[in-house]
XYZ file of C-alpha atoms in Angstrom:
363
model
C -6.748 5.152 -49.717
C -2.991 3.738 -50.366
C -2.176 0.166 -49.511
C 0.215 0.769 -47.109
C -2.034 3.246 -44.766
C -4.621 0.390 -44.930
C -2.210 -1.843 -42.979
C -0.757 0.708 -40.964
C -3.629 0.857 -38.983
C -3.994 -2.261 -36.413
C -7.331 -4.003 -36.312
C -7.821 -2.712 -32.516
C -6.742 0.558 -31.080
C -7.264 1.371 -27.264
C -8.214 4.818 -26.943
C -8.800 6.875 -23.366
C -12.410 7.236 -23.198
C -14.642 10.242 -21.887
C -15.160 9.790 -17.736
C -17.986 7.423 -17.133
C -20.724 8.600 -15.166
C -20.231 7.394 -11.651
C -23.564 5.073 -11.607
C -21.975 2.791 -14.848
C -18.276 2.784 -13.493
C -19.579 1.626 -10.106
C -21.736 -1.148 -12.179
C -18.806 -2.191 -14.297
C -16.666 -2.954 -10.737
C -19.794 -4.504 -9.369
C -19.671 -7.148 -12.655
C -16.255 -7.523 -12.436
C -16.649 -8.801 -8.284
C -19.135 -11.118 -9.901
C -16.816 -12.617 -12.452
C -14.224 -13.000 -10.177
C -16.277 -14.651 -8.039
C -17.382 -16.936 -10.998
C -13.908 -17.365 -12.318
C -12.667 -17.995 -8.571
C -15.698 -20.649 -8.553
C -13.999 -22.610 -11.664
C -10.669 -22.686 -10.539
C -12.250 -24.611 -7.134
C -14.138 -27.001 -8.984
C -10.771 -27.307 -11.373
C -9.283 -28.594 -7.870
C -12.396 -31.038 -6.757
C -13.700 -28.538 -3.979
C -17.036 -26.936 -3.733
C -17.019 -23.432 -4.249
C -19.514 -22.610 -2.149
C -18.096 -24.216 0.856
C -14.801 -22.615 0.216
C -16.208 -19.062 -0.092
C -18.323 -19.915 2.591
C -15.720 -20.925 4.795
C -13.978 -17.948 3.912
C -16.102 -15.697 5.046
C -17.032 -17.281 8.171
C -13.326 -18.195 9.149
C -12.741 -14.330 8.802
C -15.654 -13.857 11.746
C -16.460 -16.510 13.251
C -15.070 -15.628 16.706
C -13.504 -12.727 18.448
C -10.278 -13.943 17.989
C -10.798 -14.534 14.054
C -12.039 -10.848 13.938
C -9.101 -9.768 15.637
C -6.786 -11.116 13.287
C -8.356 -10.032 10.466
C -8.411 -6.587 11.694
C -4.437 -6.990 12.909
C -3.930 -7.705 8.919
C -5.764 -4.475 7.650
C -4.053 -2.261 10.270
C -0.744 -2.027 8.401
C -2.075 -2.659 4.595
C -4.449 0.652 5.210
C -1.525 2.883 6.691
C 0.808 1.920 4.200
C -1.786 2.634 1.360
C -2.808 5.775 2.692
C 0.776 6.843 2.473
C 1.655 6.062 -1.082
C -2.017 7.888 -2.088
C -0.268 10.907 -0.691
C 2.606 10.418 -3.703
C 0.336 8.935 -6.041
C -2.053 11.939 -5.754
C 0.744 14.658 -7.459
C 1.754 11.489 -10.011
C 4.822 10.721 -7.949
C 5.400 7.110 -8.211
C 6.195 6.195 -4.632
C 7.266 2.255 -4.622
C 9.146 2.679 -1.790
C 6.566 2.367 0.477
C 8.126 -1.240 1.732
C 11.710 0.395 2.435
C 9.868 3.156 4.211
C 8.061 1.296 6.460
C 11.323 -0.563 7.123
C 12.787 2.063 8.214
C 10.409 3.803 10.678
C 10.755 0.308 12.181
C 14.454 0.923 12.758
C 14.214 4.527 13.925
C 11.633 3.474 16.404
C 13.495 0.129 17.527
C 16.219 2.042 18.539
C 14.115 3.771 21.390
C 12.828 0.633 21.974
C 15.949 -1.329 22.602
C 17.722 0.842 24.066
C 15.035 3.604 25.974
C 12.681 0.591 27.174
C 12.683 2.409 30.649
C 10.657 5.709 29.604
C 7.204 6.201 30.801
C 4.877 3.987 28.937
C 3.042 6.764 26.807
C 6.514 9.336 26.331
C 8.258 6.040 24.881
C 5.543 5.426 22.576
C 4.823 9.136 21.498
C 8.899 8.909 20.874
C 8.735 5.925 19.093
C 5.963 7.123 16.631
C 7.800 10.478 15.735
C 11.028 8.337 15.506
C 9.295 6.052 12.938
C 7.760 8.938 11.003
C 11.067 10.534 11.066
C 12.973 7.479 9.962
C 9.990 6.900 7.115
C 10.047 10.918 5.653
C 13.964 10.841 5.502
C 13.738 8.006 3.413
C 11.613 9.192 1.185
C 12.915 12.117 0.924
C 16.270 10.734 -0.955
C 14.555 10.211 -4.083
C 12.255 13.300 -4.044
C 15.573 15.353 -3.679
C 17.258 13.549 -6.906
C 13.970 13.686 -8.398
C 14.053 17.366 -8.331
C 17.316 18.158 -8.478
C 18.766 15.889 -11.483
C 15.469 14.633 -12.920
C 15.618 10.693 -11.628
C 13.758 7.945 -12.057
C 11.617 7.845 -8.772
C 9.655 4.563 -9.884
C 13.349 2.923 -9.880
C 14.945 4.631 -7.220
C 12.058 3.945 -4.761
C 11.842 0.195 -5.934
C 15.840 -0.092 -5.216
C 15.671 1.864 -1.566
C 13.086 -1.061 -0.442
C 16.214 -3.410 -0.515
C 18.981 -0.845 0.675
C 16.501 -0.959 3.719
C 16.059 -4.611 4.116
C 20.072 -5.120 4.211
C 20.344 -2.184 6.935
C 17.783 -4.464 8.898
C 19.803 -7.520 8.274
C 22.945 -5.973 9.203
C 21.303 -4.882 12.453
C 20.182 -8.000 13.291
C 23.670 -9.747 12.510
C 25.546 -6.972 14.029
C 25.296 -4.180 16.462
C 21.469 -5.021 17.620
C 22.266 -9.094 17.770
C 20.674 -10.687 20.615
C 23.714 -12.008 22.665
C 21.074 -14.689 24.201
C 19.887 -15.929 20.446
C 21.596 -19.158 20.060
C 22.726 -20.726 16.603
C 20.921 -18.015 14.607
C 21.047 -14.204 14.449
C 18.176 -12.141 15.800
C 17.103 -8.653 17.722
C 15.961 -9.282 20.856
C 12.218 -9.016 21.808
C 10.847 -5.725 23.102
C 10.239 -5.067 26.895
C 6.389 -5.114 27.486
C 6.770 -1.296 27.891
C 7.153 -0.887 24.690
C 3.718 -2.808 23.292
C 0.806 -0.416 22.196
C -2.122 -0.601 24.385
C -5.333 -3.042 23.290
C -8.750 -1.624 22.280
C -11.186 -4.637 21.818
C -8.604 -6.701 22.006
C -6.640 -5.161 19.036
C -3.630 -2.936 19.563
C -4.787 0.734 19.018
C -3.244 0.475 15.275
C -6.758 0.138 14.200
C -7.489 4.038 16.065
C -4.035 5.098 14.219
C -5.665 3.867 10.878
C -8.896 5.855 11.286
C -7.599 8.805 12.182
C -4.787 8.721 9.669
C -8.042 8.444 7.043
C -10.025 10.697 8.503
C -6.868 13.224 8.549
C -5.788 12.422 4.768
C -8.703 12.825 3.240
C -9.181 16.211 4.916
C -5.511 17.203 3.953
C -5.914 16.171 0.734
C -9.584 17.463 -0.170
C -9.953 20.371 2.261
C -6.365 22.076 2.644
C -4.206 24.415 0.482
C -1.419 21.862 0.491
C -3.993 19.447 -0.723
C -5.103 21.293 -3.675
C -1.528 22.043 -4.680
C -0.901 18.187 -4.530
C -3.380 17.605 -7.224
C -2.791 20.761 -9.308
C 0.716 19.211 -9.385
C -0.373 15.728 -10.270
C -2.506 17.569 -12.759
C 0.679 19.514 -14.435
C 3.629 20.921 -13.213
C 3.817 23.743 -16.067
C 0.406 24.454 -15.091
C 1.291 24.782 -11.057
C 4.545 26.635 -11.847
C 2.246 28.976 -13.787
C 0.044 29.636 -10.897
C 2.602 30.405 -8.576
C 2.938 26.812 -6.498
C 6.228 26.138 -5.440
C 6.764 22.851 -7.341
C 10.058 21.334 -5.830
C 8.745 22.597 -2.448
C 5.075 20.535 -2.757
C 7.627 17.304 -4.036
C 9.365 17.633 -0.866
C 6.729 18.224 1.689
C 4.591 15.591 0.291
C 7.296 12.692 -0.520
C 8.496 13.292 3.468
C 4.994 13.138 4.646
C 4.109 10.104 2.386
C 7.414 8.275 3.705
C 5.766 9.599 7.095
C 2.907 7.294 7.543
C 4.531 4.956 6.048
C 7.594 4.750 8.699
C 4.620 5.421 11.324
C 3.103 1.921 9.982
C 6.503 0.398 10.699
C 6.860 1.816 14.213
C 2.959 0.448 14.789
C 4.137 -2.955 13.564
C 7.134 -3.520 15.617
C 5.182 -1.919 19.011
C 2.020 -3.376 18.097
C 2.543 -6.875 16.169
C 5.881 -8.529 16.207
C 7.426 -6.831 19.636
C 10.935 -6.830 17.744
C 12.566 -5.923 14.405
C 13.134 -8.390 11.860
C 13.653 -8.668 8.086
C 9.905 -9.374 7.526
C 8.557 -6.853 9.297
C 6.940 -5.555 6.284
C 6.031 -8.512 4.484
C 5.011 -7.401 1.247
C 2.336 -4.791 2.448
C 4.054 -1.973 0.965
C 3.540 -3.383 -2.287
C -0.097 -4.895 -1.903
C -0.943 -1.378 -0.479
C -0.126 -0.080 -3.917
C -2.691 -2.304 -5.695
C -5.310 -1.044 -2.504
C -4.701 2.247 -3.342
C -5.526 2.304 -7.105
C -7.961 0.094 -6.419
C -9.911 2.973 -4.326
C -9.015 5.555 -6.932
C -6.555 6.947 -3.862
C -9.890 7.668 -1.580
C -9.229 7.416 1.988
C -11.828 6.221 3.276
C -12.282 3.469 0.083
C -8.744 2.400 1.506
C -9.953 1.584 4.462
C -12.824 -0.799 3.863
C -10.676 -2.449 0.967
C -7.952 -2.665 3.156
C -10.418 -4.706 5.732
C -11.748 -6.669 2.978
C -7.784 -7.754 1.897
C -7.851 -8.729 5.516
C -11.014 -11.106 4.948
C -9.254 -12.827 2.100
C -6.318 -12.895 3.725
C -7.396 -14.423 7.401
C -10.250 -16.479 5.337
C -7.762 -18.130 3.512
C -6.127 -19.497 6.373
C -9.116 -20.986 7.730
C -9.524 -22.776 4.213
C -6.324 -23.961 4.431
C -6.449 -25.580 7.682
C -10.197 -26.828 7.545
C -10.749 -28.042 3.713
C -7.392 -28.873 3.038
C -6.730 -26.297 0.254
C -2.976 -25.271 0.232
C -1.462 -21.902 0.692
C -0.913 -21.686 -3.048
C -4.052 -22.524 -4.107
C -5.319 -19.518 -1.710
C -2.728 -17.130 -2.844
C -4.286 -18.290 -6.753
C -7.762 -17.556 -5.530
C -6.759 -14.148 -4.347
C -4.924 -13.417 -7.454
C -7.928 -14.525 -9.372
C -10.290 -11.840 -7.772
C -7.947 -9.053 -8.054
C -7.216 -9.609 -11.349
C -10.923 -9.284 -12.336
C -10.988 -6.586 -10.161
C -8.150 -4.601 -11.328
C -8.790 -5.107 -14.589
C -12.557 -3.225 -14.497
C -10.568 -0.663 -14.014
C -8.941 -0.359 -17.410
C -12.656 -0.692 -18.765
C -13.549 2.375 -16.817
C -10.954 4.448 -18.172
C -10.477 3.063 -21.882
C -11.993 1.201 -24.746
C -11.370 -0.854 -27.662
C -11.988 0.503 -30.983
C -12.261 -1.468 -34.280
C -10.165 -0.137 -37.497
C -13.242 0.699 -39.761
C -14.080 -0.939 -43.287
C -11.248 0.589 -45.435
C -8.857 1.307 -42.946
C -10.356 5.162 -42.173
C -10.438 6.319 -38.771
């Protein structure tokens, strides 16, 4: 074997492995969770904190009272709905990074009726706002979908840029047409009338019911319907889909509209259930976190609901740790990041393996 060929092969190569058995994959992910907790503990020790005390406070803080549980669930609601939204697009390998913007536009469309038609009957108003939110998010998602099927644009960049455009639209409305005339010294949109607020069940607005219903509906849609099957085939190979007679363009447009509609519905839930107004913080980065959740759950709707609740525990628990133990918010975020890093890294080893160069450079 020539010297040139010997040096042309790397010491380590990353190769895609055959699909692991479900038991092995689950065991690998469980090991990753344990390692993440250990690594987080080392980080806490370096800060002079007792890891057991911090973890215990985090868990108890998320469930120590009815109010704490409600706060945990409230955080999980938009995360779950947004993750379900991007799951629809990801399933056909359309990289929708625009869940944040679609959520915002859903909030904008819903807020119009909250501001100017708040005198409608309560149930009628909420239904109209939900439909408007879904329409706003769906139309916003159709923009990159149309450009993708028509001109082959890059959907990742396109959807990402639309997030910021949606944010500037909210800023324009806040500072202009929808500015609260009674605001003093700064611009804001007026608070909504009480008639707009989502009803509560067990102390939390019914957004959690909507999230659970969407979880079931999307699972059935993806696993038990013709349209869901078409999404899977398009995701595997568009050429195969065309050969099988599946209208790829129609599937892409339909699925992206649905993906955006679910995100837009999440926007309506946020403004009517949580914020009771429209602000530039309506999404709060949840659209980006939802991408992590969706991939972490392998695009499985049931797992998305569970993991979203776990994220809610971490978020609520971190706040309690900050107040009770004096751990700064930045440290709490680092701790969450360490845990997520290990869990996400485990997905790499589920799918790929490192292969060392054999002696002599032979493959």
